[in-house]
C-alpha cells in the first residue's frame, strides 16, 4: 500500500529551478509515467521521492505520512538508475543479490538464489549471472539494474528510463513483463521515459514536466485528448501534433493564435488544397507530408494509398485544439 | 592532391633519409628505437647482476684486487645462512617492514577516508599532511634525532605529557627495546602521506552513484564500507603496500641517520649490514652472496605479491 503525494516540491541547483512547485497525488497501485524533454527535472523528481536529495521546499508523503528526514533505506523504495550504477567489483549474481542481503530483509541464501534466478530469467540475463558487472553490454547492464530493483518487493518503484538502451524486441518484451509484475504486486511505480509507446501502454497516469514545472497530470487518454497547452499536446502522438497559425482554415475563436491538429483531426477530401511533398510508407500506416500555404504538416493516411509527391489533397480541421499566445488551450 | 599535415611533414624530410627509413622493415625500426634502452639496461642492471652472482662464488676482496681470485663454491652462502648475526638483521628488517606497513596502511587509509569526506578546507589539509613526504630522508632522520632527544626532545615530552613521568627517563634511540620502534615511528611519520594519497585516489575513483544505489538497496553505512569501499580501494592499497615494502626493504638513509644501526645491532637492517660487509670490511665475494640472497628474497616475495594483486584486480 503506497499512496504517494508530492506537495509543493521545489528544488534548485545553483539558483536555477530543477523543480518548481511540483504537486501530484499518486494513487496506490498507480503506474505513473513522467514525460518531459532532457533537463525537465524527471530524475530530480525521482531523487526527491527516494530521499537521495532533499527538496528545498515542500514535502513527500506516503500514505499521508511525511518522509522528510528519512533515509532512502528507511523509505523502502527500489530505484533503477538512469546510469545503471552497478557495483563494478561484483558479479551479476552478487549485484542482484545485494539488496536481498540487507539485514533489514533477512533473506536466506536459499531464497536469494531462487529470487535472483527468477528475476534473471524474466530479464533474459540468466546466462550472464557469473559475469562481472563491467563485462556486460549496455543493455545487459541496464537489465541488471532493473533486476536489482525487482528482486525486492518494495511498495514503491522508481525507474529512470529503464528500457532506454534495449533493442526494440526486448523493450517490447520487458514492457509487458514490467507491467504484469506491477499489476501482480500492486506496487506503485514512478517511471521516466522518452518513449511514448511506453507512456501510452503502461501508464495509468502521465505527468508532463517542462523546465521543472508539472504541466499536466492525468490519464494518458486525458493528456492525449485534452491537453492543457501546446507543450503537453506535443508530448504524445506519433506523428506529432501539427501546430499552425489559428486562422489558416478561416474562423478561429477569439484570442487563439495557433491551431493544433493531430492526424485524426485532419479530415481529408474536402477543404483547403494542400500539396503532397513526401509519402512515407511505414508498413502499417503511411505518412503524408503536406504543404499548405507554405506551412508544413504531417498526417497519416491509408496504408495502401495511391497518393504520390506532387498530388493535391484537400484537408479541413475536425475538432481541432486552439491555443492562445502563451500556448494555453482555449476551449 | 590534398596532403594531411603528417604527409606534409613526411615530405619535408630530406629525400635520402626518407628513402633510407622507407627501406627498413617495421621490425627493424622498432629495434632501432628500443636498442638504446636495452643496451642501457644490460649495462647497468643485467651485467652487474651476473657479475655479482659470479663474484658470490669467490673470495674476492676489492681492496686486494691483485690477489688471485679463488672459486670457493657455495661457501659464502653457507656462512651467511648459518650466521646468527645475519638472522638478527633479518629479524630487525622484518620487524621494521611489517610494522611500518601495518601502521602506514591503517593510518593512511583512515586519513584518506577522513579527507575524502567533503568538508571545507580538505585540500589545505591534504597539502599539510603530504609535507613530510617531500623532505629528504636524511633531513627527516636528522631532526627525529632531535625529537627523540631525552632531555630536550618534543617526542619524549609529548609521550610523558599523556603517560606521566619524567621525559628524560627513557631514550628512544639509546634503548635496545625502543630503538626498533623509533625507526618505525619516524618512517611512518614520513611515508603515511604517500599511502594516504594512493588510498585517496582509490576512494575518489568510486563514483557517488554507487553509494546512492547501495543506499536505495538499504545497505547501512557499515555495510557500504565493507562491501563497496574496502573492495574497491583494495587494489590501490595493495599497490601502496608493494611500493612501501620494496622501499623499506632497502631502507638505508633514514635509519643510518637516526640510529646508525644501533644500539648494538638492534636496528641494523640488512641493507646497512650489507653496506658494512661490502664497503667497510671489503668482503666483496661474501657480500655479493649476501646481495644475491636478498635479491632472490625480494624478487620471490614481490612476484608472489604481484600475482595476488592481479587476482584482486581481476575479481
Ligand atoms: N547535482 C546537480 N547539480 C547541479 N544541477 C543539477 C544537478 N542535478 C540536476 N541538475 C539540473 O537540474 C535540471 C533537471 O535535471 P534532471 O536530471 O532532473 O533532468 P531529467 O529530466 O532527468 O533529464 P534527462 O532526460 O536528460 O535525464 C537540469 O537542468 C540539471 O542540469
Ligand atoms: Mg534524467
XYZ file of C-alpha atoms and ligand atoms in Angstrom:
678
model
C 0.000 0.000 0.000
C 1.582 3.220 -1.074
C -0.268 6.356 -1.979
C 2.364 8.941 -2.755
C 1.862 12.644 -2.593
C 4.304 15.303 -3.724
C 3.357 18.560 -2.079
C 4.736 21.832 -3.496
C 8.190 20.444 -4.124
C 10.829 22.928 -5.197
C 14.491 22.260 -5.751
C 17.102 24.484 -7.290
C 20.721 23.882 -8.181
C 22.929 26.978 -8.214
C 19.893 29.251 -8.255
C 18.226 27.506 -11.201
C 15.000 25.645 -10.575
C 15.213 21.941 -11.327
C 11.734 21.536 -9.821
C 9.372 24.413 -9.342
C 6.417 23.913 -7.010
C 5.522 20.430 -8.212
C 2.488 18.755 -6.666
C 0.919 15.469 -7.620
C -1.045 12.774 -5.910
C -0.281 9.251 -6.997
C -2.947 6.745 -6.010
C -1.953 3.376 -4.596
C -1.046 0.923 -7.323
C -0.742 3.581 -9.997
C 1.787 3.407 -12.790
C 2.899 6.977 -13.302
C 4.963 7.901 -16.316
C 6.882 11.158 -16.198
C 7.362 12.713 -19.603
C 9.497 15.667 -20.479
C 12.499 16.741 -22.504
C 16.016 16.374 -21.204
C 16.659 18.606 -18.209
C 12.971 18.829 -17.338
C 13.511 17.563 -13.801
C 12.365 13.953 -14.135
C 15.386 12.403 -12.455
C 15.291 15.105 -9.805
C 11.667 14.179 -9.032
C 12.636 10.541 -8.506
C 15.553 11.549 -6.294
C 13.209 13.602 -4.117
C 10.939 10.619 -3.616
C 13.803 8.198 -2.997
C 15.405 10.511 -0.462
C 18.735 10.786 -2.281
C 18.167 14.542 -2.466
C 16.228 16.826 -0.158
C 13.706 19.284 -1.582
C 14.384 22.943 -0.816
C 10.714 23.359 -0.119
C 7.740 21.017 0.004
C 7.220 17.531 1.221
C 6.844 13.973 0.019
C 4.161 11.943 1.773
C 3.431 8.240 1.628
C 0.033 7.192 2.905
C -0.285 10.600 4.488
C 2.992 10.426 6.420
C 5.783 12.819 5.610
C 9.056 11.207 4.532
C 11.115 14.241 5.496
C 14.254 13.189 7.321
C 14.009 9.528 6.345
C 16.956 7.914 4.556
C 16.438 6.020 1.306
C 16.825 2.768 3.249
C 14.071 3.750 5.658
C 11.769 4.736 2.811
C 11.886 1.254 1.305
C 11.851 2.282 -2.316
C 13.638 0.492 -5.148
C 15.279 2.630 -7.772
C 16.532 1.867 -11.271
C 19.190 4.432 -12.045
C 19.460 6.143 -15.399
C 23.211 5.475 -15.437
C 22.751 1.902 -14.068
C 25.123 2.343 -11.090
C 26.004 -1.337 -10.844
C 28.584 -2.499 -8.322
C 31.536 -2.907 -10.676
C 33.566 -5.254 -8.479
C 30.734 -7.764 -8.078
C 29.307 -10.371 -10.414
C 25.839 -10.051 -11.891
C 24.601 -12.581 -9.339
C 26.095 -10.624 -6.452
C 24.685 -7.396 -7.851
C 21.210 -8.890 -7.940
C 21.616 -10.447 -4.505
C 22.927 -7.255 -2.944
C 19.565 -5.741 -1.945
C 18.423 -9.092 -0.563
C 21.434 -9.308 1.719
C 20.252 -6.249 3.598
C 19.899 -7.191 7.269
C 16.517 -5.473 7.132
C 15.216 -8.259 4.900
C 16.786 -11.351 6.490
C 16.629 -13.467 3.357
C 18.192 -16.913 3.476
C 20.814 -17.858 0.873
C 18.317 -20.360 -0.498
C 15.645 -17.721 -1.039
C 18.184 -15.349 -2.524
C 19.122 -17.939 -5.085
C 15.515 -18.571 -6.027
C 14.661 -14.893 -6.314
C 17.777 -13.960 -8.232
C 17.343 -16.707 -10.788
C 13.678 -15.862 -11.232
C 14.466 -12.224 -11.912
C 17.382 -13.152 -14.173
C 15.029 -15.393 -16.124
C 12.481 -12.624 -16.530
C 15.095 -10.181 -17.738
C 16.794 -12.747 -20.002
C 20.193 -12.438 -18.321
C 20.310 -15.850 -16.624
C 23.313 -16.876 -18.743
C 25.305 -13.854 -17.554
C 24.993 -14.393 -13.802
C 28.691 -15.209 -13.367
C 29.925 -12.264 -15.414
C 31.445 -9.319 -13.691
C 29.171 -6.320 -13.854
C 31.688 -4.478 -16.010
C 31.850 -7.297 -18.557
C 28.403 -6.617 -19.951
C 26.879 -4.708 -22.829
C 24.955 -1.529 -22.068
C 21.615 -3.267 -22.472
C 22.692 -6.105 -20.182
C 23.860 -3.651 -17.532
C 20.543 -1.901 -17.758
C 18.688 -5.160 -17.211
C 20.831 -5.995 -14.189
C 19.964 -2.578 -12.883
C 16.248 -3.296 -13.356
C 16.735 -6.694 -11.755
C 18.281 -5.161 -8.683
C 15.044 -3.285 -8.137
C 12.806 -6.220 -8.970
C 14.352 -8.759 -6.574
C 12.873 -6.851 -3.710
C 9.193 -6.240 -3.200
C 9.020 -2.626 -2.112
C 5.834 -0.619 -2.125
C 7.277 1.915 -4.495
C 9.428 1.504 -7.573
C 11.293 4.407 -9.113
C 12.521 3.709 -12.624
C 14.598 6.183 -14.582
C 14.427 5.330 -18.285
C 14.844 1.619 -17.524
C 14.415 0.391 -21.092
C 16.287 3.105 -22.959
C 19.272 1.002 -24.079
C 17.400 -2.103 -25.148
C 16.584 -3.222 -28.663
C 13.003 -2.949 -29.894
C 12.081 -6.584 -29.305
C 13.498 -6.786 -25.799
C 11.912 -3.481 -24.997
C 8.512 -4.782 -26.073
C 9.036 -7.979 -24.030
C 10.076 -6.171 -20.903
C 7.339 -3.579 -21.225
C 4.861 -6.393 -20.813
C 6.875 -8.074 -18.031
C 7.228 -4.893 -16.021
C 3.587 -4.058 -16.405
C 2.485 -7.513 -15.281
C 4.901 -7.539 -12.351
C 3.452 -4.235 -11.282
C -0.109 -5.416 -11.758
C 0.554 -8.617 -9.758
C 2.339 -6.937 -6.876
C 0.085 -3.907 -6.730
C 3.129 -1.741 -6.205
C 3.149 1.923 -7.106
C 5.550 2.860 -9.887
C 7.103 6.150 -10.910
C 8.572 5.679 -14.337
C 10.568 8.064 -16.504
C 10.674 7.585 -20.245
C 11.030 9.397 -23.538
C 9.245 6.599 -25.339
C 5.637 7.412 -25.912
C 4.628 3.838 -26.595
C 5.785 3.035 -23.073
C 3.846 6.016 -21.804
C 0.654 5.091 -23.610
C 0.721 1.357 -22.925
C 1.995 1.187 -19.362
C 0.804 4.304 -17.634
C -2.288 4.716 -15.585
C -1.222 8.319 -15.135
C 1.092 10.589 -17.071
C 2.845 13.608 -15.618
C 4.148 16.091 -18.149
C 7.127 18.058 -16.897
C 8.801 21.032 -18.503
C 11.543 23.169 -17.029
C 10.801 21.942 -13.548
C 7.055 22.561 -13.722
C 4.347 19.950 -13.801
C 2.304 20.993 -16.825
C -0.397 18.365 -16.657
C -1.154 15.221 -14.713
C -3.791 12.725 -15.791
C -4.506 9.515 -17.631
C -2.735 9.026 -20.981
C -6.071 9.447 -22.780
C -6.701 12.690 -20.962
C -3.303 14.081 -21.904
C -3.798 12.986 -25.473
C -7.367 14.099 -25.968
C -7.477 17.066 -23.659
C -4.030 18.653 -23.360
C -3.827 21.847 -21.343
C -1.312 23.531 -23.623
C 0.788 23.178 -26.766
C 3.607 21.634 -24.795
C 1.505 18.823 -23.302
C -0.146 18.274 -26.666
C 3.174 17.712 -28.397
C 4.395 15.135 -25.841
C 2.109 12.365 -27.078
C 1.090 11.340 -30.568
C 3.017 9.877 -33.473
C 3.452 11.723 -35.814
C 3.474 14.782 -33.633
C 0.629 17.240 -33.493
C 0.784 19.955 -36.166
C 0.836 23.467 -34.770
C -0.255 26.060 -37.325
C -1.465 29.668 -37.317
C -5.017 29.737 -35.937
C -6.595 31.455 -38.952
C -5.155 29.141 -41.565
C -8.514 27.464 -42.081
C -10.606 30.591 -41.605
C -12.642 31.229 -38.478
C -10.900 30.866 -35.105
C -12.070 31.593 -31.542
C -11.123 34.999 -30.174
C -7.667 35.043 -28.600
C -6.466 31.970 -30.451
C -3.100 32.315 -32.111
C -2.453 28.717 -33.089
C -4.393 25.662 -34.056
C -3.292 22.168 -33.117
C -4.114 19.290 -35.429
C -3.367 15.668 -34.723
C -3.547 13.384 -37.775
C -7.036 12.217 -36.812
C -8.121 15.830 -36.546
C -7.331 16.399 -40.196
C -10.205 15.452 -42.453
C -9.085 14.532 -45.953
C -11.237 15.007 -49.051
C -12.647 18.492 -48.673
C -11.448 21.932 -47.621
C -8.191 23.661 -48.435
C -5.949 22.409 -51.168
C -2.576 21.175 -49.996
C 0.376 19.777 -51.859
C 1.779 16.341 -51.049
C 5.549 16.821 -50.631
C 6.538 13.356 -49.467
C 4.928 9.972 -48.811
C 6.432 7.641 -46.199
C 5.270 4.034 -46.169
C 5.806 2.683 -42.655
C 4.065 -0.641 -43.210
C 1.018 -0.362 -41.002
C 0.451 3.269 -41.872
C 1.527 5.798 -44.423
C 2.599 9.292 -43.520
C 1.768 12.212 -45.727
C 3.872 15.314 -45.598
C 1.764 18.190 -46.834
C 2.423 21.773 -47.643
C -0.399 24.223 -47.082
C 0.194 27.899 -47.835
C 3.898 27.471 -47.071
C 3.215 25.603 -43.826
C 4.357 22.006 -43.438
C 2.182 19.432 -41.782
C 2.225 15.709 -41.330
C -0.701 13.353 -41.224
C -1.389 9.684 -41.783
C -3.418 8.052 -44.460
C -4.432 4.658 -45.737
C -1.515 2.197 -45.783
C -2.095 1.413 -49.462
C -2.675 4.932 -50.640
C -2.090 5.763 -54.304
C -1.046 9.305 -53.442
C 2.399 10.439 -54.516
C 4.514 13.549 -54.156
C 3.079 16.374 -56.228
C -0.585 15.349 -55.790
C -3.131 17.691 -54.300
C -5.161 16.715 -51.224
C -7.990 18.720 -49.762
C -7.938 18.940 -45.985
C -10.019 20.558 -43.267
C -9.775 20.584 -39.453
C -12.074 18.403 -37.392
C -12.487 19.259 -33.681
C -9.075 20.929 -33.523
C -7.323 22.367 -30.452
C -6.873 26.108 -30.238
C -4.118 27.726 -28.196
C -3.571 31.337 -27.161
C -0.387 33.361 -27.438
C 1.021 31.862 -24.209
C 0.400 28.376 -25.577
C -2.521 27.635 -23.255
C -5.521 25.792 -24.570
C -8.706 27.708 -25.454
C -11.942 25.767 -25.128
C 46.064 16.259 -54.300
C 45.457 17.191 -50.678
C 48.021 16.331 -48.036
C 47.360 15.818 -44.357
C 49.742 17.633 -42.003
C 51.614 14.399 -41.375
C 52.120 13.759 -45.058
C 53.439 17.298 -45.443
C 55.890 16.639 -42.600
C 56.982 13.423 -44.263
C 57.651 15.320 -47.459
C 59.703 17.852 -45.543
C 62.087 15.053 -44.519
C 65.229 15.171 -46.706
C 64.976 12.760 -49.600
C 67.905 10.350 -48.897
C 66.918 9.985 -45.240
C 63.286 9.360 -46.092
C 64.341 6.718 -48.564
C 66.596 5.031 -46.046
C 63.830 4.904 -43.440
C 61.416 3.620 -46.007
C 63.837 0.832 -46.863
C 63.664 -0.555 -43.332
C 61.071 -3.004 -42.142
C 58.801 -2.077 -39.240
C 60.599 -4.605 -37.128
C 63.976 -3.071 -37.796
C 62.669 0.379 -36.943
C 61.231 -0.964 -33.705
C 64.618 -2.429 -32.815
C 66.363 0.845 -33.526
C 64.065 2.579 -31.099
C 64.403 0.100 -28.234
C 68.093 -0.686 -28.694
C 69.435 2.222 -26.588
C 67.227 1.286 -23.641
C 68.103 -2.365 -23.945
C 71.781 -1.522 -24.063
C 71.479 0.698 -21.001
C 69.520 -1.954 -19.125
C 72.132 -4.583 -19.934
C 74.990 -2.311 -18.951
C 73.701 -1.025 -15.633
C 71.373 -3.804 -14.456
C 71.863 -7.176 -16.031
C 75.648 -7.189 -16.350
C 76.300 -6.123 -12.731
C 73.789 -8.724 -11.588
C 75.525 -11.504 -13.451
C 78.907 -10.234 -12.284
C 77.665 -10.176 -8.697
C 76.458 -13.755 -8.992
C 79.867 -14.736 -10.331
C 81.694 -12.922 -7.527
C 79.457 -14.532 -4.931
C 81.250 -17.860 -5.556
C 84.682 -16.346 -4.915
C 86.747 -14.968 -2.054
C 87.410 -11.760 -3.993
C 88.225 -8.638 -1.990
C 88.069 -5.441 -3.959
C 90.703 -3.744 -1.813
C 93.116 -6.573 -2.681
C 92.316 -6.680 -6.356
C 95.714 -8.075 -7.296
C 95.290 -11.210 -5.245
C 94.360 -14.371 -7.105
C 90.643 -14.954 -7.207
C 89.734 -18.323 -5.835
C 86.443 -20.036 -6.546
C 85.092 -21.383 -3.310
C 81.723 -22.731 -4.429
C 78.826 -22.228 -2.060
C 81.000 -21.439 0.967
C 79.855 -17.796 1.116
C 76.209 -18.841 1.059
C 76.789 -21.443 3.707
C 78.433 -18.950 6.023
C 75.717 -16.344 5.545
C 72.788 -18.679 6.113
C 74.317 -20.100 9.277
C 75.414 -16.741 10.679
C 73.209 -15.857 13.644
C 74.075 -12.148 13.355
C 72.637 -12.059 9.878
C 69.479 -13.702 11.130
C 69.278 -10.909 13.672
C 69.433 -8.280 10.956
C 66.816 -10.219 9.016
C 64.576 -10.126 12.048
C 65.176 -6.417 12.525
C 64.285 -5.876 8.867
C 61.129 -7.977 9.145
C 60.065 -6.084 12.259
C 60.650 -2.784 10.525
C 58.879 -3.873 7.325
C 55.815 -5.386 8.942
C 55.161 -2.616 11.406
C 55.767 0.259 9.009
C 53.395 -1.315 6.504
C 50.703 -2.126 9.066
C 50.803 1.334 10.619
C 51.054 3.210 7.350
C 48.189 1.293 5.786
C 45.909 1.739 8.780
C 46.692 5.391 9.395
C 46.995 6.238 5.705
C 43.640 4.695 4.889
C 41.973 6.348 7.866
C 43.363 9.749 6.890
C 42.300 9.272 3.270
C 38.821 8.292 4.431
C 38.547 11.422 6.551
C 39.960 13.718 3.861
C 37.572 12.215 1.326
C 34.569 13.339 3.354
C 33.522 16.553 1.752
C 34.371 19.235 4.269
C 35.685 22.745 3.974
C 39.426 23.088 3.610
C 40.192 19.437 2.901
C 42.556 20.469 0.104
C 44.586 22.502 2.564
C 44.693 19.539 4.935
C 45.896 17.278 2.148
C 48.760 19.645 1.421
C 49.735 19.854 5.076
C 49.606 16.098 5.556
C 51.679 15.435 2.452
C 54.547 17.723 3.517
C 56.710 15.121 5.358
C 56.938 13.048 2.201
C 58.598 15.883 0.373
C 61.538 16.149 2.757
C 64.827 14.390 2.234
C 65.155 11.195 4.334
C 68.488 12.426 5.675
C 66.843 15.598 6.934
C 64.000 13.652 8.458
C 66.429 11.292 10.164
C 68.398 14.206 11.461
C 65.541 16.111 13.023
C 63.950 12.998 14.509
C 67.188 12.531 16.442
C 66.353 15.888 18.000
C 62.739 14.947 18.593
C 63.871 11.748 20.310
C 66.394 13.606 22.462
C 65.573 12.582 26.080
C 66.307 15.980 27.624
C 65.020 18.466 25.063
C 63.117 16.271 22.589
C 59.496 17.014 21.813
C 58.662 13.330 21.431
C 59.558 12.383 24.994
C 57.790 15.471 26.249
C 54.548 14.666 24.431
C 54.589 10.999 25.485
C 55.126 11.799 29.142
C 52.506 14.539 28.927
C 49.961 11.747 28.468
C 51.553 8.929 30.449
C 53.103 10.965 33.239
C 56.660 10.523 34.425
C 59.955 12.101 33.589
C 60.678 12.863 29.897
C 64.347 12.050 30.316
C 63.611 8.657 31.858
C 63.788 6.895 28.502
C 65.678 7.249 25.259
C 64.038 6.062 22.076
C 67.361 5.779 20.267
C 69.523 4.556 23.105
C 67.299 1.730 24.341
C 67.631 -1.679 22.675
C 63.897 -2.309 23.030
C 62.774 1.139 21.916
C 65.168 1.770 19.022
C 63.382 -0.613 16.597
C 60.207 1.353 17.313
C 61.971 4.661 16.898
C 62.749 3.910 13.264
C 59.237 2.548 12.694
C 57.690 5.763 14.031
C 59.944 8.062 12.004
C 59.350 6.146 8.785
C 55.608 6.040 9.446
C 55.577 9.762 10.039
C 57.342 10.336 6.765
C 55.584 7.871 4.469
C 51.996 7.564 5.731
C 51.065 10.528 3.492
C 52.159 8.520 0.477
C 49.836 5.659 1.389
C 47.141 8.206 2.095
C 47.473 9.759 -1.369
C 47.158 6.392 -3.070
C 44.144 5.467 -0.922
C 42.621 8.846 -1.695
C 42.978 8.146 -5.405
C 41.203 4.844 -4.787
C 38.405 6.428 -2.792
C 37.912 9.173 -5.371
C 37.622 6.556 -8.099
C 34.400 5.255 -6.546
C 31.510 7.207 -8.051
C 28.895 8.636 -5.690
C 26.178 6.939 -7.690
C 27.335 3.539 -6.447
C 26.820 4.628 -2.862
C 23.445 6.024 -3.853
C 22.477 2.680 -5.331
C 23.612 0.959 -2.144
C 21.633 3.480 -0.138
C 18.490 2.567 -2.102
C 19.364 -1.112 -1.703
C 19.159 -0.470 2.024
C 22.778 -1.121 2.872
C 23.893 0.511 6.105
C 26.951 2.784 6.111
C 28.857 -0.029 7.783
C 27.918 -2.493 5.076
C 28.683 0.036 2.344
C 32.129 0.428 3.847
C 32.877 -3.292 3.827
C 31.166 -4.306 0.580
C 31.942 -1.275 -1.573
C 34.657 0.976 -0.161
C 37.126 -1.671 1.004
C 36.963 -3.994 -2.016
C 37.201 -1.120 -4.454
C 40.134 0.528 -2.677
C 41.922 -2.775 -2.070
C 43.874 -2.868 -5.363
C 45.152 0.654 -4.655
C 46.024 -0.270 -1.093
C 47.917 -3.353 -2.229
C 49.870 -1.253 -4.674
C 50.813 1.119 -1.862
C 51.943 -1.858 0.213
C 54.085 -3.099 -2.670
C 55.764 0.286 -3.068
C 56.347 0.702 0.640
C 57.532 -2.884 1.039
C 60.163 -2.599 -1.676
C 61.243 0.844 -0.491
C 61.597 -0.245 3.105
C 63.355 -3.477 2.287
C 66.207 -1.364 1.002
C 65.811 1.314 3.709
C 69.165 2.889 4.445
C 69.428 6.672 4.708
C 66.788 7.438 7.314
C 67.911 4.684 9.698
C 71.622 5.360 9.303
C 70.988 9.000 10.076
C 68.747 8.197 13.022
C 70.343 5.274 14.842
C 73.312 4.254 12.726
C 72.136 0.673 13.178
C 72.458 0.725 16.960
C 72.291 0.344 19.808
C 74.176 -2.883 19.339
C 72.770 -4.367 16.178
C 69.127 -3.796 17.044
C 68.378 -1.502 14.109
C 70.945 -2.860 11.694
C 68.734 -3.594 8.716
C 70.072 -5.913 6.025
C 70.926 -3.050 3.688
C 73.047 -1.429 6.401
C 74.705 -4.712 7.235
C 75.390 -5.380 3.582
C 76.979 -1.985 3.115
C 79.282 -2.670 6.064
C 80.354 -6.050 4.733
C 80.948 -4.687 1.258
C 82.491 -1.302 1.857
C 83.837 -1.312 5.392
C 85.110 -4.872 5.703
C 85.642 -5.147 1.931
C 84.472 -8.750 1.812
C 83.369 -8.461 -1.782
C 82.685 -12.113 -2.549
C 80.897 -12.642 0.712
C 78.754 -9.530 0.330
C 77.966 -10.466 -3.262
C 76.472 -13.696 -1.979
C 74.613 -11.678 0.624
C 73.218 -9.387 -2.096
C 72.135 -12.343 -4.206
C 70.261 -13.825 -1.254
C 68.473 -10.525 -0.640
C 67.706 -10.177 -4.331
C 66.141 -13.621 -4.504
C 64.132 -12.943 -1.352
C 62.706 -9.633 -2.580
C 62.152 -10.929 -6.065
C 60.332 -14.007 -4.767
C 58.153 -12.096 -2.334
C 57.355 -9.404 -4.882
C 56.312 -11.885 -7.568
C 54.035 -13.762 -5.202
C 52.569 -10.457 -4.143
C 52.051 -9.145 -7.654
C 50.223 -12.370 -8.521
C 47.917 -11.800 -5.572
C 47.460 -8.183 -6.601
C 46.426 -9.172 -10.098
C 43.957 -11.656 -8.704
C 42.368 -8.958 -6.572
C 42.188 -6.640 -9.555
C 40.520 -9.288 -11.686
C 37.853 -10.007 -9.146
N 23.531 17.611 -8.909
C 23.170 18.631 -9.703
N 23.874 19.777 -9.697
C 23.511 20.820 -10.494
N 22.472 20.804 -11.320
C 21.740 19.689 -11.377
C 22.042 18.543 -10.581
N 21.139 17.583 -10.850
C 20.312 18.097 -11.774
N 20.660 19.359 -12.094
C 19.963 20.236 -13.042
O 18.574 20.135 -12.807
C 17.858 20.072 -14.015
C 16.977 18.832 -14.060
O 17.806 17.696 -14.132
P 17.258 16.218 -14.210
O 18.407 15.304 -14.040
O 16.141 16.059 -13.257
O 16.738 16.162 -15.711
P 15.986 14.959 -16.441
O 14.599 15.401 -16.688
O 16.156 13.696 -15.697
O 16.761 14.927 -17.831
P 17.216 13.642 -18.716
O 16.052 13.258 -19.556
O 18.320 14.204 -19.546
O 17.661 12.590 -17.777
C 18.877 20.127 -15.131
O 18.905 21.453 -15.649
C 20.177 19.795 -14.472
O 21.227 20.495 -15.068
Mg 17.258 12.005 -16.020
